PDB file of C-alpha atoms in Angstrom:
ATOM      1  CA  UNK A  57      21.985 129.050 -18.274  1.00 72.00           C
ATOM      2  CA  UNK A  58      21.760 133.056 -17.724  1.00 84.00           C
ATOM      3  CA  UNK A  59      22.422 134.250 -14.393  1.00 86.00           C
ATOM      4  CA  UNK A  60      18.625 135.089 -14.267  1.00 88.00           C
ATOM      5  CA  UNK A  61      17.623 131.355 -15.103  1.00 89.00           C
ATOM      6  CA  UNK A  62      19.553 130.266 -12.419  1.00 87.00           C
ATOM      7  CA  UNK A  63      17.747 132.064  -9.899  1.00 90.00           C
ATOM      8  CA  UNK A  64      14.611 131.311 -11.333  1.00 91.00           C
ATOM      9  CA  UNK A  65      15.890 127.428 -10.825  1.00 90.00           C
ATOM     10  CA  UNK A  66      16.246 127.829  -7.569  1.00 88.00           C
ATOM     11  CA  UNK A  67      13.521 129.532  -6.532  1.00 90.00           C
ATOM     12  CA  UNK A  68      11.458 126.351  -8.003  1.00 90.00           C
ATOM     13  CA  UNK A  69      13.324 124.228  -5.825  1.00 89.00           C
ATOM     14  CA  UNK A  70      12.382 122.251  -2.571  1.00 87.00           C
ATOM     15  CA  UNK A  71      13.202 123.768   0.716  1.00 84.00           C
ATOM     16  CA  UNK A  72      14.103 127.158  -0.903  1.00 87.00           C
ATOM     17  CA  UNK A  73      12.206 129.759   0.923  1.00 87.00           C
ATOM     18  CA  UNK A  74      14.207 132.967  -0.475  1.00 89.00           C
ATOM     19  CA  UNK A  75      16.618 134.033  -2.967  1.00 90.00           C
ATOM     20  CA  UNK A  76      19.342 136.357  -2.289  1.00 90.00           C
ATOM     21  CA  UNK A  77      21.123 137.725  -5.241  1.00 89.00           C
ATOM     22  CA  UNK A  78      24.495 138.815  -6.217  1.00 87.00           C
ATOM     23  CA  UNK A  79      25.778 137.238  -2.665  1.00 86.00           C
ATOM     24  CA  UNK A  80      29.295 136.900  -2.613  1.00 87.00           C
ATOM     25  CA  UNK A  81      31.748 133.861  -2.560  1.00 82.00           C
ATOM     26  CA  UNK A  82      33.491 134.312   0.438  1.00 85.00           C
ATOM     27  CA  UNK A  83      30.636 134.916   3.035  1.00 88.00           C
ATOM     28  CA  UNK A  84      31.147 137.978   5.821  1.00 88.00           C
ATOM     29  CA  UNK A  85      29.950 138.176   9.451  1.00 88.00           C
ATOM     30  CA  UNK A  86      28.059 141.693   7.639  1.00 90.00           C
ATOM     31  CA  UNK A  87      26.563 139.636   4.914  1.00 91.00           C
ATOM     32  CA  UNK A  88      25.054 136.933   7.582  1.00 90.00           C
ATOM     33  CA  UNK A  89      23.831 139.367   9.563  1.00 90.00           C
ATOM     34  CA  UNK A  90      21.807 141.583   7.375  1.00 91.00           C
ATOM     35  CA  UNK A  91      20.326 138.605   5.900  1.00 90.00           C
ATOM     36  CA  UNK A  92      19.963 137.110   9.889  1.00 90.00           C
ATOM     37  CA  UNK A  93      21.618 133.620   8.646  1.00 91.00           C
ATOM     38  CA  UNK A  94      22.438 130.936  10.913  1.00 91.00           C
ATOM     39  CA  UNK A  95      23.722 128.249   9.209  1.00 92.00           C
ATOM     40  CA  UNK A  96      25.670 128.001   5.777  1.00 91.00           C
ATOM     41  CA  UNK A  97      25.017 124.724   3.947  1.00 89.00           C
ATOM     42  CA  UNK A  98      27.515 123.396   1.613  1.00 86.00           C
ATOM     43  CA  UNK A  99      29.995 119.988   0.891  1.00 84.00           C
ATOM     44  CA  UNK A 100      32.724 119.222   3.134  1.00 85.00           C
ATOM     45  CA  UNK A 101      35.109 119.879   0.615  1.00 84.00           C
ATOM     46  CA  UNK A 102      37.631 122.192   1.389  1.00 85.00           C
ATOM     47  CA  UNK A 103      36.986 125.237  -1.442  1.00 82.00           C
ATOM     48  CA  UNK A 104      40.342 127.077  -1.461  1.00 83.00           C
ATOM     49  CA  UNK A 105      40.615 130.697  -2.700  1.00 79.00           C
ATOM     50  CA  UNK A 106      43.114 133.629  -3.164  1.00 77.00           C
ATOM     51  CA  UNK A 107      45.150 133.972   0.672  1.00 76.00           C
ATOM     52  CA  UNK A 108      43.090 131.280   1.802  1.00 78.00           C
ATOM     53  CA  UNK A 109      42.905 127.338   2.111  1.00 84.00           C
ATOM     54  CA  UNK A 110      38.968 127.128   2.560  1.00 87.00           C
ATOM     55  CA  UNK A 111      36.687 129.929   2.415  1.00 88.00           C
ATOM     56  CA  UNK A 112      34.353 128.217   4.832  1.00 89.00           C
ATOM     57  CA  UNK A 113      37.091 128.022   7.443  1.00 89.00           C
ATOM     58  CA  UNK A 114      35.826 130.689   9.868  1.00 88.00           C
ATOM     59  CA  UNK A 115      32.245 129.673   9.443  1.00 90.00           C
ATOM     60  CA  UNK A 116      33.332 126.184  10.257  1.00 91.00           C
ATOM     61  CA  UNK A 117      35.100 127.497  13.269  1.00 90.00           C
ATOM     62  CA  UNK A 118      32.203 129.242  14.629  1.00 90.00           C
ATOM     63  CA  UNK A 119      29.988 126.286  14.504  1.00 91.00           C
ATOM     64  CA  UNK A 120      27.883 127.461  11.984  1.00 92.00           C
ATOM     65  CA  UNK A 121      28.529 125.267   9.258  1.00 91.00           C
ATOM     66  CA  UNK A 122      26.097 122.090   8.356  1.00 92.00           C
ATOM     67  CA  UNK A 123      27.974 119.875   5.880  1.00 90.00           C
ATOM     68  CA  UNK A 124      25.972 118.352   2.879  1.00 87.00           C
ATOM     69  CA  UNK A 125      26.430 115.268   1.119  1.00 83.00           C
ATOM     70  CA  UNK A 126      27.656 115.617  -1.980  1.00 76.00           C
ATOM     71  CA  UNK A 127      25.498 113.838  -4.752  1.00 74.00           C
ATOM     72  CA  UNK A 128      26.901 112.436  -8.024  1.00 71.00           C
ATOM     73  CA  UNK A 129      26.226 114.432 -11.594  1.00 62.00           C
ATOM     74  CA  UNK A 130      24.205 116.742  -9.528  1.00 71.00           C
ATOM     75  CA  UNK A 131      26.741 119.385  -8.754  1.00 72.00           C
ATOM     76  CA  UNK A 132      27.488 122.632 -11.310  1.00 74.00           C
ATOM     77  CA  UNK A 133      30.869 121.271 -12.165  1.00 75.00           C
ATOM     78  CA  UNK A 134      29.367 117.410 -12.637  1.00 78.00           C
ATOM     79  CA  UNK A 135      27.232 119.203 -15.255  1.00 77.00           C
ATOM     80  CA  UNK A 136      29.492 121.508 -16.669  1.00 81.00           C
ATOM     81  CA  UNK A 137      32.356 118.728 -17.264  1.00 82.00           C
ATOM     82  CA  UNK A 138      29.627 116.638 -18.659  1.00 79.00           C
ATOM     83  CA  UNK A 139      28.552 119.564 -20.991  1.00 77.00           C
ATOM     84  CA  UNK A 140      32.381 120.421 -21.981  1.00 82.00           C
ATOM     85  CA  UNK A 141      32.822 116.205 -22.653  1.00 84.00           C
ATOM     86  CA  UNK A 142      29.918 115.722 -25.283  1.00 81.00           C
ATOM     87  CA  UNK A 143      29.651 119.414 -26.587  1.00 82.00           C
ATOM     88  CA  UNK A 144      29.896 118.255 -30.115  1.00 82.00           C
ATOM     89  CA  UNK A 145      27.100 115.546 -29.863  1.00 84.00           C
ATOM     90  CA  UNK A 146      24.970 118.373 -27.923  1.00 83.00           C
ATOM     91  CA  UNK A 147      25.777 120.981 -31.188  1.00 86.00           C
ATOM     92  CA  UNK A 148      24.682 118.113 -33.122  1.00 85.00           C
ATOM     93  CA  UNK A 149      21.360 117.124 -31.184  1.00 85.00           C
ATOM     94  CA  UNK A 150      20.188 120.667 -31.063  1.00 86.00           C
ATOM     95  CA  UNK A 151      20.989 121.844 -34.677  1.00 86.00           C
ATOM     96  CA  UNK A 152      19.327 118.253 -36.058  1.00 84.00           C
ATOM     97  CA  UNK A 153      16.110 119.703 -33.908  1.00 87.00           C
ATOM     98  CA  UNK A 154      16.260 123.051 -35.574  1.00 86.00           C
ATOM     99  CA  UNK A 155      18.205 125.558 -33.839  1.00 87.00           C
ATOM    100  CA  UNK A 156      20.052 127.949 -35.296  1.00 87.00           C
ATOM    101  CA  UNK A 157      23.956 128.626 -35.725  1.00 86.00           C
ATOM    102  CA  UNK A 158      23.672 132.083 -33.948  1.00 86.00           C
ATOM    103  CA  UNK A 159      21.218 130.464 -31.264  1.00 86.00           C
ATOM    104  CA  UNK A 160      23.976 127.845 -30.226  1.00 84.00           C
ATOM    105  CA  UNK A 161      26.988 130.548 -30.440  1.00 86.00           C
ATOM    106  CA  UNK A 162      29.221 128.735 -33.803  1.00 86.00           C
ATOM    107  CA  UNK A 163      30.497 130.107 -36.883  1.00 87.00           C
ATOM    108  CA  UNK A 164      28.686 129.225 -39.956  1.00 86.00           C
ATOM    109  CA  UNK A 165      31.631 127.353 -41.167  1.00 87.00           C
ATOM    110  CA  UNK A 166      31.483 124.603 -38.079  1.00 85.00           C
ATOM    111  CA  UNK A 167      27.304 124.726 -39.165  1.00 85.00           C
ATOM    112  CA  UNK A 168      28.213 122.819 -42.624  1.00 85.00           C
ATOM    113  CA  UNK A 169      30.651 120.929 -41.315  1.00 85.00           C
ATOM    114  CA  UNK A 170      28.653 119.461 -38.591  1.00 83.00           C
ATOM    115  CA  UNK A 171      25.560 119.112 -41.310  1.00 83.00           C
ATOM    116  CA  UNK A 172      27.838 117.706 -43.887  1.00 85.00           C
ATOM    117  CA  UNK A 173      29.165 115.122 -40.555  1.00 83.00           C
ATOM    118  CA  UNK A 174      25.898 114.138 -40.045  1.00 82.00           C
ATOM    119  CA  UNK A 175      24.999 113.022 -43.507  1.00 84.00           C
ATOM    120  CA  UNK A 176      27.755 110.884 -43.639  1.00 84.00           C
ATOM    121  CA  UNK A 177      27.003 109.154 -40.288  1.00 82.00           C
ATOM    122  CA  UNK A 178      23.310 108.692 -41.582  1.00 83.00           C
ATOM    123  CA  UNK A 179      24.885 106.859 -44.840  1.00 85.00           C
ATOM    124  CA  UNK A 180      27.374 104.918 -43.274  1.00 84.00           C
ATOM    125  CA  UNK A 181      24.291 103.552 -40.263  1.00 82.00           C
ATOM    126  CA  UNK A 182      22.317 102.857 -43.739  1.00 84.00           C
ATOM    127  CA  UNK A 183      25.288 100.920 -45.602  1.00 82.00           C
ATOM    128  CA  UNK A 184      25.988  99.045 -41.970  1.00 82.00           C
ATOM    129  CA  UNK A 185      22.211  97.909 -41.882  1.00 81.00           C
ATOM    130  CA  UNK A 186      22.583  96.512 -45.893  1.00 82.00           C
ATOM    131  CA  UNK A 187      25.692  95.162 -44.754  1.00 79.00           C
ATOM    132  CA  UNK A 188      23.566  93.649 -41.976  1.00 80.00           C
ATOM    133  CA  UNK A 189      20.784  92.215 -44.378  1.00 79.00           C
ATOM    134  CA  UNK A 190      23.363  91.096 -46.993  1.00 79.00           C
ATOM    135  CA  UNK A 191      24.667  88.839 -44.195  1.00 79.00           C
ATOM    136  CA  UNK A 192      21.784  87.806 -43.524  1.00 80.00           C
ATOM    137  CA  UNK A 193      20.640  87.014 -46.981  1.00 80.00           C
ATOM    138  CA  UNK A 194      24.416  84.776 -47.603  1.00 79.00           C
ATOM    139  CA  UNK A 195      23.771  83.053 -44.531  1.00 78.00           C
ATOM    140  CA  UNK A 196      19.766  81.974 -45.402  1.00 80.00           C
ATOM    141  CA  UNK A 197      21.099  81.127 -49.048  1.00 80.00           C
ATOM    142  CA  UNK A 198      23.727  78.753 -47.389  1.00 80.00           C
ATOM    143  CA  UNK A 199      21.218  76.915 -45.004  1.00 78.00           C
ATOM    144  CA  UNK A 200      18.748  76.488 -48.197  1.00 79.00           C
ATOM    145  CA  UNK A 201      21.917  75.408 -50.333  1.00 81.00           C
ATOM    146  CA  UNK A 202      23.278  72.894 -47.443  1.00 77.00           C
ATOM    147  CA  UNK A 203      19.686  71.795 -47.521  1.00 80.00           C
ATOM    148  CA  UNK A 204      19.308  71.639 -51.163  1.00 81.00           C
ATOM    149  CA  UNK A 205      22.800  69.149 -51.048  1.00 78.00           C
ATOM    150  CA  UNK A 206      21.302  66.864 -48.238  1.00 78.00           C
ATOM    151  CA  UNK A 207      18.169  66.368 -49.905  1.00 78.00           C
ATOM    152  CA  UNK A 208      19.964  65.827 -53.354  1.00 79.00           C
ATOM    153  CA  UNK A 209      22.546  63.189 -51.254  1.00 76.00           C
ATOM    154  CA  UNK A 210      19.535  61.386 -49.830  1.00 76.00           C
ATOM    155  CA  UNK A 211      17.817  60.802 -53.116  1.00 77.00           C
ATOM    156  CA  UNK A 212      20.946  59.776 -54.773  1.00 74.00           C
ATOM    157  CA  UNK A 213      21.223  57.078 -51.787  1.00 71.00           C
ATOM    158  CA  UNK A 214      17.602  56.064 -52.051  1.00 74.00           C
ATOM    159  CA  UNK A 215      18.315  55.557 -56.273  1.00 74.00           C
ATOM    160  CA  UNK A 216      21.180  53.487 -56.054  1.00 69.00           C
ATOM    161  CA  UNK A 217      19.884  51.655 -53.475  1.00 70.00           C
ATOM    162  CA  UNK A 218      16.330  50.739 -55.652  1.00 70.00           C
ATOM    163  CA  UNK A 219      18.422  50.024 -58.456  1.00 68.00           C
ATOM    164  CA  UNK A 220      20.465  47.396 -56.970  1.00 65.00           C
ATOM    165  CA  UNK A 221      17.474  46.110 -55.692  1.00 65.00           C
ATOM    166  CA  UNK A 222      16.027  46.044 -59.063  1.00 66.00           C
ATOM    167  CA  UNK A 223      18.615  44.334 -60.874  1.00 64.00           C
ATOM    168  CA  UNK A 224      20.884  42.523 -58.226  1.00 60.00           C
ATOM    169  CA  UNK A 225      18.212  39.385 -58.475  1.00 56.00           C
ATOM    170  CA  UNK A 226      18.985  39.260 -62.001  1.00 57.00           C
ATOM    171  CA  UNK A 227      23.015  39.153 -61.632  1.00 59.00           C
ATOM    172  CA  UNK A 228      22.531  36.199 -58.730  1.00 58.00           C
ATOM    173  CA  UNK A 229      21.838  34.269 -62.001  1.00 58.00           C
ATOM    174  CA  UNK A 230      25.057  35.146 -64.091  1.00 57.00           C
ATOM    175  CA  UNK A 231      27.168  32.783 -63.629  1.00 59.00           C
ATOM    176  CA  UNK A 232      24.225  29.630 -64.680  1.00 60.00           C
ATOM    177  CA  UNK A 233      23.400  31.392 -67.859  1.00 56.00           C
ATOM    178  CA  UNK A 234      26.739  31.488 -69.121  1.00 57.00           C
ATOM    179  CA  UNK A 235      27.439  28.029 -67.917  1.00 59.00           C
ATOM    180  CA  UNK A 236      23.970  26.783 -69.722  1.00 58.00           C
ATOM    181  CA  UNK A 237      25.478  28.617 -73.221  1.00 56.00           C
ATOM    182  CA  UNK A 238      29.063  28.237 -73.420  1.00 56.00           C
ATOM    183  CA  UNK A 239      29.197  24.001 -73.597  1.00 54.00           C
ATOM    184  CA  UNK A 240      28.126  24.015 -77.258  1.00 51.00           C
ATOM    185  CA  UNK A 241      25.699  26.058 -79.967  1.00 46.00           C
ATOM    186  CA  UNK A 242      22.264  27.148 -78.831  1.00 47.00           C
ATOM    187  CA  UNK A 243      19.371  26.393 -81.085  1.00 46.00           C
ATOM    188  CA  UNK A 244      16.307  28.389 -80.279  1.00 46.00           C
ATOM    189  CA  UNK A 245      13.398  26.555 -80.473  1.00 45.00           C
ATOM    190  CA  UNK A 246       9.612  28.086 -80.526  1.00 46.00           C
ATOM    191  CA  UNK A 247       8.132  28.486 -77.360  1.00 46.00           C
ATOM    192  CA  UNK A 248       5.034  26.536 -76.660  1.00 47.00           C
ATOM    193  CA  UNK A 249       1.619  28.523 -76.493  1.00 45.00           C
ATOM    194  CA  UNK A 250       0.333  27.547 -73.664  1.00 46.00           C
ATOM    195  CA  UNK A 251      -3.286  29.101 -72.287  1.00 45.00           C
ATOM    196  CA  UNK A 252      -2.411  30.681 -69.016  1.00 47.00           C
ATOM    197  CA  UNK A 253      -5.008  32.166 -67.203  1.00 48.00           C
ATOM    198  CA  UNK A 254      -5.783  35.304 -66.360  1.00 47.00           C
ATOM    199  CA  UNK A 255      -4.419  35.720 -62.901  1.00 48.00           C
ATOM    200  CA  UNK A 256      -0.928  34.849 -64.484  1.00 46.00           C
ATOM    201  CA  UNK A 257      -1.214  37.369 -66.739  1.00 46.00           C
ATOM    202  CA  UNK A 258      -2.147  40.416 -64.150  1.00 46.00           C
ATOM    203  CA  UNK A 259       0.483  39.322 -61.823  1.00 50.00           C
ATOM    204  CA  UNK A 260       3.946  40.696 -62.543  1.00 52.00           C
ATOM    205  CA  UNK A 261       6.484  37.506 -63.079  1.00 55.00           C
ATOM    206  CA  UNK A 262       9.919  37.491 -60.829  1.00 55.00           C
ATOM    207  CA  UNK A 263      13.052  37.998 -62.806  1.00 56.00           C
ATOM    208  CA  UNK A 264      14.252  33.852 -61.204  1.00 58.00           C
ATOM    209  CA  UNK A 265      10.976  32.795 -62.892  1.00 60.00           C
ATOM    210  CA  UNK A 266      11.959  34.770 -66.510  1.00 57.00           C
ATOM    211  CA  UNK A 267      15.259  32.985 -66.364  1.00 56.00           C
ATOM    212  CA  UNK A 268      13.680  29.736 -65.541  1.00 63.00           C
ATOM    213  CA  UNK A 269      11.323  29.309 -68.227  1.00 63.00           C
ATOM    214  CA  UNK A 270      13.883  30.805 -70.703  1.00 58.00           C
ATOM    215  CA  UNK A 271      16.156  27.749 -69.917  1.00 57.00           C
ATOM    216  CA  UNK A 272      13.434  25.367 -70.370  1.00 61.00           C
ATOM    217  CA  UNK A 273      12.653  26.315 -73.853  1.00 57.00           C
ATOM    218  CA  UNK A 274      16.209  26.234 -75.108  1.00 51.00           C
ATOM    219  CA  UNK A 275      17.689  23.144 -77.183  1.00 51.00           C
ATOM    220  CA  UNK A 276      21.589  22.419 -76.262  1.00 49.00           C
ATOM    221  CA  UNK A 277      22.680  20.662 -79.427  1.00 52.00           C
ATOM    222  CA  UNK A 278      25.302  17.871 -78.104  1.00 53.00           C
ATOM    223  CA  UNK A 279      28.572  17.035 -80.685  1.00 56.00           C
ATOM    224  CA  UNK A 280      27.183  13.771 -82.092  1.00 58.00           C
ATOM    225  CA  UNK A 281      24.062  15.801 -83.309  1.00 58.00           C
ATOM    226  CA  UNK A 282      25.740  18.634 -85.344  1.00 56.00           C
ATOM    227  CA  UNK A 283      27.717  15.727 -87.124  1.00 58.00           C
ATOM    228  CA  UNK A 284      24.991  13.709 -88.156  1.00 61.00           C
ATOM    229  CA  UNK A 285      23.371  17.131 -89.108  1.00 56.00           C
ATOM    230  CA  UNK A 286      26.471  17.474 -91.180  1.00 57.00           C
ATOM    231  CA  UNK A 287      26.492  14.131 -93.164  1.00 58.00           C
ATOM    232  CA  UNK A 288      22.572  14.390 -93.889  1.00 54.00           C
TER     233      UNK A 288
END
């Protein structure tokens, strides 16, 4: 801010009845009394200056001082050291919103480098956000994958588990039909028509009956038979 700015500032502020310019630092019994003050508002802090340790010693003495409190990040220095600390980002800001190079007081060299800075920071913020999404993509393709595997493992169960059902009625019956075979030479012999009705025929038959009725119309041949089938 200009020197002028700064009185317009105050003159805008609360409380501020008058504005006396180009006042001096250290404050004379001369100064006060042309300008009839009676009290000289300021910090506590001692504000040491050339041959003295605070300039507001004598005022202080002579009862005339009322001590402020000092507020946080409202003081000129607060501001100026927070002005000094993020200068760059504040070149940055202001040049992004379309001032000039002249207008904020830098060389046209720092100009492009700062513009050439901020295109890479907008590239790198766009690569992290893919880099975000591509996460986010792996990790939704891994849930649909683990799901795809459970799903797969389930039916798997549920098919091994029907087809022992299916066929583990038929293998309770091993061990008979090779007994029934092995004693001696199996002659098949022509089933019998019979005239079933047609509720047998609709209703599905068991796979104990199957093996059942295939026993009964089997002929075991005995020894004594296959010799006299011999001689003839």
């Amino acid at each position: 801010m200009s020197e002028r700015e700064r009185y317009e500032a105050l003159r805008h502020c609360r409380y501020v009845d008058e504005v006396v310019r180009n006042a001096p630092w250290t404050l004379k019994e001369d100064f006060l009394n042309k300008h009839r003050i009676d009290f000289v508002a300021h910090d506590d802090i001692p504000y040491a200056a050339s041959g003295s340790e605070d300039v507001y010693k004598h005022i202080k003495e002579a009862g005339m001082f009322c001590a402020t409190q000092r507020t946080e990040g409202i003081s000129t220095s607060d501001v100026i050291t927070r002005i000094v600390k993020d200068y760059d980002v504040y070149v940055r800001r202001n040049l992004q919103r379309g001032y000039s190079a002249k207008e904020l007081n830098i060389s046209f060299i720092r100009e492009k480098k700062i513009s050439v800075q901020n295109t890479v920071d907008t590239v790198k913020d766009k690569l992290k956000d893919m880099g975000e999404k591509y996460k986010e993509m792996v990790g939704r393709l891994e849930d649909q994958t683990h799901e795809m595997l459970d799903k797969w493992k389930e039916r798997s169960n549920e098919f091994v588990r029907n087809f022992i059902e299916m066929y583990g009625a038929m293998n309770q019956y091993k061990e008979q039909i090779i007994g029934a075979i092995s004693p001696g030479r199996v002659s098949p012999v022509t089933p019998t028509k019979s005239i079933m009705s047609s509720d047998e025929l609709e209703s599905p038959r068991s796979p104990a009956f199957l093996v059942n009725e295939a026993a009964e119309n089997f002929h075991f041949i005995s020894d004594e038979e296959e010799n006299e089938n011999r001689i003839n």
